[in-house]
Every structure is written in structure tokens, then in C-alpha cells.
Amino acid sequence: MRLWHTKTVWEKLAREDAMWAVLTDPAKDRNRWQVDEFFATGRATVDADMAYLSTQLPTLAKRDALDFGCGVGRLSQALAPHFDRVTGLDVAAAMIEQANQHNRHGERVTYVHNPAGHLRQFADHSFDFVYSVITLQHIPASLQRGYLREFLRVCRPGGAVFFQLVTTEPDKRWRFSWYPPTMWMRIRRYFRRAATIDPTMTMNAVPRAEASNLLEQAGGRIVDIQPYGAAGELESWSYLVTKD
Ligand SMILES: C[S@@+](CC[C@H](N)C(=O)[O-])C[C@H]1O[C@@H](n2cnc3c(N)ncnc32)[C@H](O)[C@@H]1O
């Protein structure tokens, strides 16, 4: 249900204004992003992240990269000069369709639709580098945990996983109320949410310590965790993880 809801929201956002859904600059709503300007933001982000990566893991192999939550390919296109092959993956078919239209690297960049809570369409050890920025934060926390395990499964030994995560909950109001929701209230809220597709993106956190434990249990070795400003006022960190 949670995945279906996420997918439905992003299909809708992608059909209305995909570039704005990816980068919600108030000055660019109603299809006002210029394509060149939009993709230039991707190059700036990827070039900065690659420069950081080369200081942390200078010998990383650069054959296959996975861009998880690729949207219209803003970052996948920017990864292409750094890797032999790039696979962009997204839950929304409407994003993948537009990513293909914007592909400037032929067969070196491929886009795949993955409406699933796992990455089983890829074998173990498929990628040297798994990358995901401003995506996990929009995915319910229970699904995020599953994808993090999958990132390590598809990463090759000696490869790296780099992703950005929000670590503080945007809204904890009910926790401070005198009357926390009863089971009945929760059930009612669950079905109300399921019945109405609210086309706004949600923000979801996984606490830092929990993410670190999970990554280590999945066979990862954390190289570095840094503040990564990508989620407005919410606390957001980048994780760089390798697999021995
Ligand atoms: C804010 S956009 C960021 C896109 C891209 N990472 C970028 O920075 O240009 C978030 C993307 O994550 C995708 N997404 C959301 N849930 C997903 C999931 N469960 N699996 C894969 N992609 C997902 C959305 O469809 C959307 O394209």
C-alpha cells in the first residue's frame, strides 16, 4: 500500500511538471524550468559529489553506476562522464519516459522502471557505485530500510554506496499530544490516506544511528557521514559506505 501510494503520487507529479517535482524552486513552478538550466544543476551536484568521492575512495572502479530515484535523469546524465555505464531507476513510469527523452549519452545510460520495494531486477554485485540524492527522504521509512539493504546487495565488493538521508522527523506533533492516537484512530487514518491521493511529497526520516547499524549489518563499512543540505530545514546527511 505504501509503495503504491508513493508511486501514484510521483506518477501524478511527473505528468503535471516533472522538473519542478524534482527541484521545487518556487520561481520555476508551472513548467518554468529551462531544460539546460535544470540539467546544469545536476552537473554541479554530481561534480561536487565526485570530487568528494575521489578524496575518500581514490581507487574506486568506475564501470557501472546506479542512480536510484533518477527522476528525469538530472543526475544520471551528469554521472555519464564519470562512469562507463549508468543505470537510472525510478518508481514512476512517467519519469522514466521523460528521462529517455532527455538522454544525451545513447546506450551508456539506460533507464529502468522499478515499481517495487526491492531491486531484485539486479543481481548481487551489479554496480561499482550506487548513488541516491533527494529521493530516500520521499519514501516511507520502512521502505527506505529495505532499499538501503538492497544498495549493499547490488554493490560490488570494493564498490561504494553514496546516498543522502533525512534524519529528523518533519512532524512529530502527535507524540507530544496528551492523547496519542488510539488504535482505532490509526486504522481510520490509514484507510483515509489510502483512499485519497494527496499529491504532495512527504518527507520521511531514518535516524542516523539506526541507518548506521542497518548498513553495517548488511555488510557495509561506513567511510564517512557528512551534513548534506538538501532538505530545507530538516537535518540531512550524506553516507559514504563501502563493501569489502
Ligand atoms: C525529488 S525527485 C529526485 C530525482 C533525482 N534524484 C534528482 O535529484 O534529480 C525524487 C524521485 O524519486 C522517485 N521515487 C520515489 N519513490 C521511489 C521508489 N520507491 N523507488 C524509486 N524511485 C522513487 C520519484 O519518482 C522521483 O523521481
PDB file of C-alpha atoms and ligand atoms in Angstrom:
ATOM      1  CA  MET A   1       0.000   0.000   0.000  1.00  0.00           C
ATOM      2  CA  ARG A   2       2.778   2.443   0.926  1.00  0.00           C
ATOM      3  CA  LEU A   3       4.691   1.785  -2.276  1.00  0.00           C
ATOM      4  CA  TRP A   4       1.527   2.039  -4.340  1.00  0.00           C
ATOM      5  CA  HIS A   5       0.769   5.403  -2.725  1.00  0.00           C
ATOM      6  CA  THR A   6       4.308   6.727  -3.342  1.00  0.00           C
ATOM      7  CA  LYS A   7       4.210   5.554  -6.947  1.00  0.00           C
ATOM      8  CA  THR A   8       0.782   7.119  -7.589  1.00  0.00           C
ATOM      9  CA  VAL A   9       1.888  10.462  -6.151  1.00  0.00           C
ATOM     10  CA  TRP A  10       5.062  10.543  -8.276  1.00  0.00           C
ATOM     11  CA  GLU A  11       3.296   9.470 -11.464  1.00  0.00           C
ATOM     12  CA  LYS A  12       0.910  12.386 -10.954  1.00  0.00           C
ATOM     13  CA  LEU A  13       3.682  14.874 -10.157  1.00  0.00           C
ATOM     14  CA  ALA A  14       5.699  13.689 -13.166  1.00  0.00           C
ATOM     15  CA  ARG A  15       2.790  14.151 -15.542  1.00  0.00           C
ATOM     16  CA  GLU A  16       1.998  17.651 -14.228  1.00  0.00           C
ATOM     17  CA  ASP A  17       5.506  19.172 -14.065  1.00  0.00           C
ATOM     18  CA  ALA A  18       8.315  16.642 -13.665  1.00  0.00           C
ATOM     19  CA  MET A  19      11.213  19.096 -13.423  1.00  0.00           C
ATOM     20  CA  TRP A  20       9.519  21.141 -10.752  1.00  0.00           C
ATOM     21  CA  ALA A  21       8.624  17.950  -8.848  1.00  0.00           C
ATOM     22  CA  VAL A  22      12.348  17.117  -8.825  1.00  0.00           C
ATOM     23  CA  LEU A  23      13.557  20.621  -7.891  1.00  0.00           C
ATOM     24  CA  THR A  24      10.789  22.583  -6.233  1.00  0.00           C
ATOM     25  CA  ASP A  25      12.134  26.086  -6.752  1.00  0.00           C
ATOM     26  CA  PRO A  26       9.106  28.414  -6.283  1.00  0.00           C
ATOM     27  CA  ALA A  27      10.296  30.530  -9.224  1.00  0.00           C
ATOM     28  CA  LYS A  28      10.164  27.500 -11.539  1.00  0.00           C
ATOM     29  CA  ASP A  29       6.704  26.071 -10.971  1.00  0.00           C
ATOM     30  CA  ARG A  30       4.180  25.715 -13.811  1.00  0.00           C
ATOM     31  CA  ASN A  31       6.798  24.220 -16.168  1.00  0.00           C
ATOM     32  CA  ARG A  32       9.168  27.186 -15.924  1.00  0.00           C
ATOM     33  CA  TRP A  33      12.438  25.206 -15.640  1.00  0.00           C
ATOM     34  CA  GLN A  34      14.587  25.672 -18.777  1.00  0.00           C
ATOM     35  CA  VAL A  35      15.957  22.248 -19.749  1.00  0.00           C
ATOM     36  CA  ASP A  36      19.629  23.370 -19.945  1.00  0.00           C
ATOM     37  CA  GLU A  37      19.445  25.219 -16.671  1.00  0.00           C
ATOM     38  CA  PHE A  38      17.796  22.245 -14.972  1.00  0.00           C
ATOM     39  CA  PHE A  39      20.414  19.739 -16.158  1.00  0.00           C
ATOM     40  CA  ALA A  40      23.236  22.165 -15.229  1.00  0.00           C
ATOM     41  CA  THR A  41      22.123  21.861 -11.581  1.00  0.00           C
ATOM     42  CA  GLY A  42      22.651  18.089 -11.895  1.00  0.00           C
ATOM     43  CA  ARG A  43      26.206  18.548 -13.189  1.00  0.00           C
ATOM     44  CA  ALA A  44      27.026  20.880 -10.293  1.00  0.00           C
ATOM     45  CA  THR A  45      25.740  18.352  -7.739  1.00  0.00           C
ATOM     46  CA  VAL A  46      27.412  15.307  -9.297  1.00  0.00           C
ATOM     47  CA  ASP A  47      30.736  17.063  -9.933  1.00  0.00           C
ATOM     48  CA  ALA A  48      30.886  18.152  -6.273  1.00  0.00           C
ATOM     49  CA  ASP A  49      29.966  14.651  -5.053  1.00  0.00           C
ATOM     50  CA  MET A  50      32.520  13.012  -7.390  1.00  0.00           C
ATOM     51  CA  ALA A  51      35.255  15.386  -6.190  1.00  0.00           C
ATOM     52  CA  TYR A  52      34.435  14.384  -2.595  1.00  0.00           C
ATOM     53  CA  LEU A  53      34.356  10.696  -3.583  1.00  0.00           C
ATOM     54  CA  SER A  54      37.804  10.907  -5.183  1.00  0.00           C
ATOM     55  CA  THR A  55      39.269  12.258  -1.934  1.00  0.00           C
ATOM     56  CA  GLN A  56      37.656   9.474   0.126  1.00  0.00           C
ATOM     57  CA  LEU A  57      37.977   6.488  -2.251  1.00  0.00           C
ATOM     58  CA  PRO A  58      40.501   7.416  -4.964  1.00  0.00           C
ATOM     59  CA  THR A  59      40.768   3.889  -6.406  1.00  0.00           C
ATOM     60  CA  LEU A  60      37.053   3.210  -6.850  1.00  0.00           C
ATOM     61  CA  ALA A  61      36.306   1.394 -10.130  1.00  0.00           C
ATOM     62  CA  LYS A  62      34.147   3.470 -12.494  1.00  0.00           C
ATOM     63  CA  ARG A  63      32.391   0.885 -14.629  1.00  0.00           C
ATOM     64  CA  ASP A  64      28.727   0.645 -13.591  1.00  0.00           C
ATOM     65  CA  ALA A  65      26.733   3.200 -11.597  1.00  0.00           C
ATOM     66  CA  LEU A  66      23.149   3.049 -10.375  1.00  0.00           C
ATOM     67  CA  ASP A  67      21.190   6.276  -9.833  1.00  0.00           C
ATOM     68  CA  PHE A  68      18.323   5.294  -7.529  1.00  0.00           C
ATOM     69  CA  GLY A  69      15.274   7.589  -7.897  1.00  0.00           C
ATOM     70  CA  CYS A  70      16.567   9.143 -11.116  1.00  0.00           C
ATOM     71  CA  GLY A  71      13.522  11.266 -11.966  1.00  0.00           C
ATOM     72  CA  VAL A  72      14.017  12.732 -15.451  1.00  0.00           C
ATOM     73  CA  GLY A  73      17.720  11.847 -15.373  1.00  0.00           C
ATOM     74  CA  ARG A  74      19.168  15.106 -13.987  1.00  0.00           C
ATOM     75  CA  LEU A  75      21.919  13.234 -12.088  1.00  0.00           C
ATOM     76  CA  SER A  76      22.174  10.134 -14.321  1.00  0.00           C
ATOM     77  CA  GLN A  77      23.163  12.342 -17.267  1.00  0.00           C
ATOM     78  CA  ALA A  78      25.765  14.078 -15.105  1.00  0.00           C
ATOM     79  CA  LEU A  79      27.165  10.712 -13.920  1.00  0.00           C
ATOM     80  CA  ALA A  80      27.764   9.579 -17.516  1.00  0.00           C
ATOM     81  CA  PRO A  81      31.138  11.364 -17.972  1.00  0.00           C
ATOM     82  CA  HIS A  82      32.382   9.670 -14.771  1.00  0.00           C
ATOM     83  CA  PHE A  83      31.314   6.034 -15.443  1.00  0.00           C
ATOM     84  CA  ASP A  84      31.323   3.580 -18.375  1.00  0.00           C
ATOM     85  CA  ARG A  85      27.626   2.812 -17.897  1.00  0.00           C
ATOM     86  CA  VAL A  86      24.866   4.415 -15.834  1.00  0.00           C
ATOM     87  CA  THR A  87      21.507   2.906 -14.930  1.00  0.00           C
ATOM     88  CA  GLY A  88      18.816   5.317 -13.757  1.00  0.00           C
ATOM     89  CA  LEU A  89      15.929   3.723 -11.884  1.00  0.00           C
ATOM     90  CA  ASP A  90      12.605   5.211 -10.827  1.00  0.00           C
ATOM     91  CA  VAL A  91       9.278   4.085  -9.364  1.00  0.00           C
ATOM     92  CA  ALA A  92       7.328   6.348 -11.772  1.00  0.00           C
ATOM     93  CA  ALA A  93       6.939   5.286 -15.402  1.00  0.00           C
ATOM     94  CA  ALA A  94       6.199   8.921 -16.375  1.00  0.00           C
ATOM     95  CA  MET A  95       9.630   9.946 -15.005  1.00  0.00           C
ATOM     96  CA  ILE A  96      11.377   7.163 -16.947  1.00  0.00           C
ATOM     97  CA  GLU A  97       9.600   8.168 -20.164  1.00  0.00           C
ATOM     98  CA  GLN A  98      10.872  11.752 -19.843  1.00  0.00           C
ATOM     99  CA  ALA A  99      14.341  10.630 -18.759  1.00  0.00           C
ATOM    100  CA  ASN A 100      14.627   8.684 -22.019  1.00  0.00           C
ATOM    101  CA  GLN A 101      13.642  11.791 -24.000  1.00  0.00           C
ATOM    102  CA  HIS A 102      16.443  13.773 -22.312  1.00  0.00           C
ATOM    103  CA  ASN A 103      19.160  11.116 -22.691  1.00  0.00           C
ATOM    104  CA  ARG A 104      22.240  12.535 -24.461  1.00  0.00           C
ATOM    105  CA  HIS A 105      24.547   9.528 -23.920  1.00  0.00           C
ATOM    106  CA  GLY A 106      22.953   6.781 -26.035  1.00  0.00           C
ATOM    107  CA  GLU A 107      23.306   3.242 -24.719  1.00  0.00           C
ATOM    108  CA  ARG A 108      25.754   4.246 -21.996  1.00  0.00           C
ATOM    109  CA  VAL A 109      22.778   5.497 -19.963  1.00  0.00           C
ATOM    110  CA  THR A 110      19.739   3.265 -19.564  1.00  0.00           C
ATOM    111  CA  TYR A 111      16.600   3.968 -17.582  1.00  0.00           C
ATOM    112  CA  VAL A 112      14.539   1.313 -15.854  1.00  0.00           C
ATOM    113  CA  HIS A 113      11.139   1.383 -14.235  1.00  0.00           C
ATOM    114  CA  ASN A 114      11.097  -0.309 -10.817  1.00  0.00           C
ATOM    115  CA  PRO A 115       7.655  -0.208  -9.163  1.00  0.00           C
ATOM    116  CA  ALA A 116       8.854  -2.486  -6.360  1.00  0.00           C
ATOM    117  CA  GLY A 117      10.094  -2.231  -2.799  1.00  0.00           C
ATOM    118  CA  HIS A 118      13.315  -4.055  -3.764  1.00  0.00           C
ATOM    119  CA  LEU A 119      15.942  -4.132  -6.536  1.00  0.00           C
ATOM    120  CA  ARG A 120      15.601  -7.797  -7.491  1.00  0.00           C
ATOM    121  CA  GLN A 121      15.806  -6.994 -11.181  1.00  0.00           C
ATOM    122  CA  PHE A 122      19.557  -6.630 -10.491  1.00  0.00           C
ATOM    123  CA  ALA A 123      21.831  -9.495  -9.495  1.00  0.00           C
ATOM    124  CA  ASP A 124      24.121  -9.270  -6.462  1.00  0.00           C
ATOM    125  CA  HIS A 125      27.289  -7.222  -7.147  1.00  0.00           C
ATOM    126  CA  SER A 126      25.970  -5.444 -10.264  1.00  0.00           C
ATOM    127  CA  PHE A 127      27.357  -1.944  -9.614  1.00  0.00           C
ATOM    128  CA  ASP A 128      30.614  -0.267  -8.584  1.00  0.00           C
ATOM    129  CA  PHE A 129      28.686   2.748  -7.358  1.00  0.00           C
ATOM    130  CA  VAL A 130      25.155   3.234  -6.054  1.00  0.00           C
ATOM    131  CA  TYR A 131      24.027   6.866  -5.811  1.00  0.00           C
ATOM    132  CA  SER A 132      20.841   8.404  -4.458  1.00  0.00           C
ATOM    133  CA  VAL A 133      20.176  12.048  -3.671  1.00  0.00           C
ATOM    134  CA  ILE A 134      16.895  13.770  -2.655  1.00  0.00           C
ATOM    135  CA  THR A 135      14.996  10.537  -3.122  1.00  0.00           C
ATOM    136  CA  LEU A 136      15.011   8.374   0.022  1.00  0.00           C
ATOM    137  CA  GLN A 137      13.554  11.265   2.020  1.00  0.00           C
ATOM    138  CA  HIS A 138      10.331  10.969  -0.005  1.00  0.00           C
ATOM    139  CA  ILE A 139       9.957   7.247   0.685  1.00  0.00           C
ATOM    140  CA  PRO A 140       8.259   5.844   3.823  1.00  0.00           C
ATOM    141  CA  ALA A 141      10.907   4.854   6.392  1.00  0.00           C
ATOM    142  CA  SER A 142      10.034   1.135   6.356  1.00  0.00           C
ATOM    143  CA  LEU A 143      10.693   1.029   2.598  1.00  0.00           C
ATOM    144  CA  GLN A 144      13.861   3.127   2.898  1.00  0.00           C
ATOM    145  CA  ARG A 145      15.358   0.477   5.183  1.00  0.00           C
ATOM    146  CA  GLY A 146      14.728  -2.222   2.584  1.00  0.00           C
ATOM    147  CA  TYR A 147      16.303  -0.165  -0.197  1.00  0.00           C
ATOM    148  CA  LEU A 148      19.395   0.544   1.914  1.00  0.00           C
ATOM    149  CA  ARG A 149      19.932  -3.217   2.329  1.00  0.00           C
ATOM    150  CA  GLU A 150      19.408  -3.646  -1.399  1.00  0.00           C
ATOM    151  CA  PHE A 151      22.004  -0.927  -2.183  1.00  0.00           C
ATOM    152  CA  LEU A 152      24.604  -3.045  -0.407  1.00  0.00           C
ATOM    153  CA  ARG A 153      23.475  -6.272  -2.040  1.00  0.00           C
ATOM    154  CA  VAL A 154      23.816  -4.879  -5.592  1.00  0.00           C
ATOM    155  CA  CYS A 155      27.116  -3.117  -4.788  1.00  0.00           C
ATOM    156  CA  ARG A 156      30.291  -4.974  -5.836  1.00  0.00           C
ATOM    157  CA  PRO A 157      32.961  -5.806  -3.270  1.00  0.00           C
ATOM    158  CA  GLY A 158      35.285  -2.814  -3.331  1.00  0.00           C
ATOM    159  CA  GLY A 159      32.462  -0.633  -4.631  1.00  0.00           C
ATOM    160  CA  ALA A 160      30.714   2.261  -2.889  1.00  0.00           C
ATOM    161  CA  VAL A 161      27.253   3.436  -1.947  1.00  0.00           C
ATOM    162  CA  PHE A 162      26.617   7.171  -1.533  1.00  0.00           C
ATOM    163  CA  PHE A 163      23.231   8.477  -0.512  1.00  0.00           C
ATOM    164  CA  GLN A 164      21.509  11.348   1.266  1.00  0.00           C
ATOM    165  CA  LEU A 165      19.135  10.749   4.128  1.00  0.00           C
ATOM    166  CA  VAL A 166      16.896  12.915   6.295  1.00  0.00           C
ATOM    167  CA  THR A 167      17.351  12.056   9.955  1.00  0.00           C
ATOM    168  CA  THR A 168      14.775  14.156  11.821  1.00  0.00           C
ATOM    169  CA  GLU A 169      11.039  13.709  11.528  1.00  0.00           C
ATOM    170  CA  PRO A 170       9.315  16.738   9.998  1.00  0.00           C
ATOM    171  CA  ASP A 171       6.202  16.325  12.095  1.00  0.00           C
ATOM    172  CA  LYS A 172       6.115  14.711  15.481  1.00  0.00           C
ATOM    173  CA  ARG A 173       3.126  16.645  16.802  1.00  0.00           C
ATOM    174  CA  TRP A 174       1.100  13.654  17.893  1.00  0.00           C
ATOM    175  CA  ARG A 175       3.929  12.381  20.037  1.00  0.00           C
ATOM    176  CA  PHE A 176       3.649  15.462  22.197  1.00  0.00           C
ATOM    177  CA  SER A 177      -0.143  15.468  22.476  1.00  0.00           C
ATOM    178  CA  TRP A 178      -1.804  14.419  25.710  1.00  0.00           C
ATOM    179  CA  TYR A 179      -3.755  11.781  23.876  1.00  0.00           C
ATOM    180  CA  PRO A 180      -1.632   9.751  21.466  1.00  0.00           C
ATOM    181  CA  PRO A 181      -3.752   8.230  18.691  1.00  0.00           C
ATOM    182  CA  THR A 182      -5.675   5.157  19.681  1.00  0.00           C
ATOM    183  CA  MET A 183      -5.522   2.039  17.542  1.00  0.00           C
ATOM    184  CA  TRP A 184      -8.909   2.953  16.098  1.00  0.00           C
ATOM    185  CA  MET A 185      -7.703   6.444  15.116  1.00  0.00           C
ATOM    186  CA  ARG A 186      -4.666   4.936  13.424  1.00  0.00           C
ATOM    187  CA  ILE A 187      -6.769   2.458  11.450  1.00  0.00           C
ATOM    188  CA  ARG A 188      -9.130   5.231  10.350  1.00  0.00           C
ATOM    189  CA  ARG A 189      -6.201   7.463   9.324  1.00  0.00           C
ATOM    190  CA  TYR A 190      -4.595   4.598   7.365  1.00  0.00           C
ATOM    191  CA  PHE A 191      -7.729   3.992   5.281  1.00  0.00           C
ATOM    192  CA  ARG A 192      -8.391   7.699   4.789  1.00  0.00           C
ATOM    193  CA  ARG A 193      -4.857   8.182   3.453  1.00  0.00           C
ATOM    194  CA  ALA A 194      -5.183   5.149   1.221  1.00  0.00           C
ATOM    195  CA  ALA A 195      -8.437   6.402  -0.264  1.00  0.00           C
ATOM    196  CA  THR A 196      -7.282   9.933  -1.073  1.00  0.00           C
ATOM    197  CA  ILE A 197      -4.176  10.534  -3.093  1.00  0.00           C
ATOM    198  CA  ASP A 198      -2.692  13.696  -1.718  1.00  0.00           C
ATOM    199  CA  PRO A 199      -0.308  14.763  -4.487  1.00  0.00           C
ATOM    200  CA  THR A 200       2.172  16.376  -2.115  1.00  0.00           C
ATOM    201  CA  MET A 201       5.546  14.835  -1.435  1.00  0.00           C
ATOM    202  CA  THR A 202       6.048  13.529   2.045  1.00  0.00           C
ATOM    203  CA  MET A 203       9.324  13.827   3.976  1.00  0.00           C
ATOM    204  CA  ASN A 204      10.442  10.769   5.923  1.00  0.00           C
ATOM    205  CA  ALA A 205      13.363  10.253   8.246  1.00  0.00           C
ATOM    206  CA  VAL A 206      15.530   7.345   9.337  1.00  0.00           C
ATOM    207  CA  PRO A 207      17.554   8.185  12.474  1.00  0.00           C
ATOM    208  CA  ARG A 208      21.323   8.257  11.955  1.00  0.00           C
ATOM    209  CA  ALA A 209      22.196   5.536  14.447  1.00  0.00           C
ATOM    210  CA  GLU A 210      19.566   3.211  13.018  1.00  0.00           C
ATOM    211  CA  ALA A 211      20.796   3.747   9.449  1.00  0.00           C
ATOM    212  CA  SER A 212      24.401   3.127  10.520  1.00  0.00           C
ATOM    213  CA  ASN A 213      23.513  -0.146  12.288  1.00  0.00           C
ATOM    214  CA  LEU A 214      21.460  -1.334   9.367  1.00  0.00           C
ATOM    215  CA  LEU A 215      24.248  -0.612   6.865  1.00  0.00           C
ATOM    216  CA  GLU A 216      26.826  -2.460   8.953  1.00  0.00           C
ATOM    217  CA  GLN A 217      24.511  -5.449   9.402  1.00  0.00           C
ATOM    218  CA  ALA A 218      24.026  -5.527   5.630  1.00  0.00           C
ATOM    219  CA  GLY A 219      27.800  -5.891   5.133  1.00  0.00           C
ATOM    220  CA  GLY A 220      28.722  -2.237   4.636  1.00  0.00           C
ATOM    221  CA  ARG A 221      31.646  -0.320   6.113  1.00  0.00           C
ATOM    222  CA  ILE A 222      30.864   3.348   6.753  1.00  0.00           C
ATOM    223  CA  VAL A 223      33.619   5.558   5.359  1.00  0.00           C
ATOM    224  CA  ASP A 224      32.146   8.962   6.155  1.00  0.00           C
ATOM    225  CA  ILE A 225      28.929  10.717   7.194  1.00  0.00           C
ATOM    226  CA  GLN A 226      28.643  14.426   6.397  1.00  0.00           C
ATOM    227  CA  PRO A 227      25.954  17.121   6.632  1.00  0.00           C
ATOM    228  CA  TYR A 228      24.297  17.362   3.212  1.00  0.00           C
ATOM    229  CA  GLY A 229      21.978  20.331   2.822  1.00  0.00           C
ATOM    230  CA  ALA A 230      19.239  19.085   0.553  1.00  0.00           C
ATOM    231  CA  ALA A 231      16.079  19.027   2.627  1.00  0.00           C
ATOM    232  CA  GLY A 232      15.344  22.608   3.655  1.00  0.00           C
ATOM    233  CA  GLU A 233      15.262  22.959   7.405  1.00  0.00           C
ATOM    234  CA  LEU A 234      15.365  19.230   8.068  1.00  0.00           C
ATOM    235  CA  GLU A 235      18.576  17.590   9.211  1.00  0.00           C
ATOM    236  CA  SER A 236      20.074  15.816   6.222  1.00  0.00           C
ATOM    237  CA  TRP A 237      23.286  13.756   5.913  1.00  0.00           C
ATOM    238  CA  SER A 238      25.248  12.011   3.224  1.00  0.00           C
ATOM    239  CA  TYR A 239      26.519   8.488   3.860  1.00  0.00           C
ATOM    240  CA  LEU A 240      29.504   7.044   2.052  1.00  0.00           C
ATOM    241  CA  VAL A 241      29.700   3.269   2.531  1.00  0.00           C
ATOM    242  CA  THR A 242      31.935   0.607   1.020  1.00  0.00           C
ATOM    243  CA  LYS A 243      31.699  -3.151   0.906  1.00  0.00           C
ATOM    244  CA  ASP A 244      34.810  -5.251   1.491  1.00  0.00           C
TER     245      ASP A 244
HETATM  246  C1  LIG B   1      12.854  14.754  -5.806  1.00  0.00           C
HETATM  247  S1  LIG B   1      12.985  13.577  -7.095  1.00  0.00           S
HETATM  248  C2  LIG B   1      14.752  13.478  -7.284  1.00  0.00           C
HETATM  249  C3  LIG B   1      15.194  12.910  -8.615  1.00  0.00           C
HETATM  250  C4  LIG B   1      16.700  12.828  -8.804  1.00  0.00           C
HETATM  251  N1  LIG B   1      17.331  12.063  -7.746  1.00  0.00           N
HETATM  252  C5  LIG B   1      17.312  14.199  -8.895  1.00  0.00           C
HETATM  253  O1  LIG B   1      17.871  14.665  -7.897  1.00  0.00           O
HETATM  254  O2  LIG B   1      17.226  14.806  -9.958  1.00  0.00           O
HETATM  255  C6  LIG B   1      12.611  12.027  -6.298  1.00  0.00           C
HETATM  256  C7  LIG B   1      12.480  10.891  -7.292  1.00  0.00           C
HETATM  257  O3  LIG B   1      12.378   9.669  -6.550  1.00  0.00           O
HETATM  258  C8  LIG B   1      11.458   8.832  -7.200  1.00  0.00           C
HETATM  259  N2  LIG B   1      10.990   7.830  -6.243  1.00  0.00           N
HETATM  260  C9  LIG B   1      10.111   7.991  -5.228  1.00  0.00           C
HETATM  261  N3  LIG B   1       9.916   6.816  -4.602  1.00  0.00           N
HETATM  262  C10 LIG B   1      10.708   5.900  -5.222  1.00  0.00           C
HETATM  263  C11 LIG B   1      10.943   4.494  -5.037  1.00  0.00           C
HETATM  264  N4  LIG B   1      10.307   3.822  -4.098  1.00  0.00           N
HETATM  265  N5  LIG B   1      11.802   3.877  -5.867  1.00  0.00           N
HETATM  266  C12 LIG B   1      12.437   4.568  -6.850  1.00  0.00           C
HETATM  267  N6  LIG B   1      12.239   5.892  -7.087  1.00  0.00           N
HETATM  268  C13 LIG B   1      11.390   6.553  -6.268  1.00  0.00           C
HETATM  269  C14 LIG B   1      10.377   9.788  -7.698  1.00  0.00           C
HETATM  270  O4  LIG B   1       9.579   9.233  -8.718  1.00  0.00           O
HETATM  271  C15 LIG B   1      11.228  10.957  -8.160  1.00  0.00           C
HETATM  272  O5  LIG B   1      11.594  10.826  -9.499  1.00  0.00           O
END
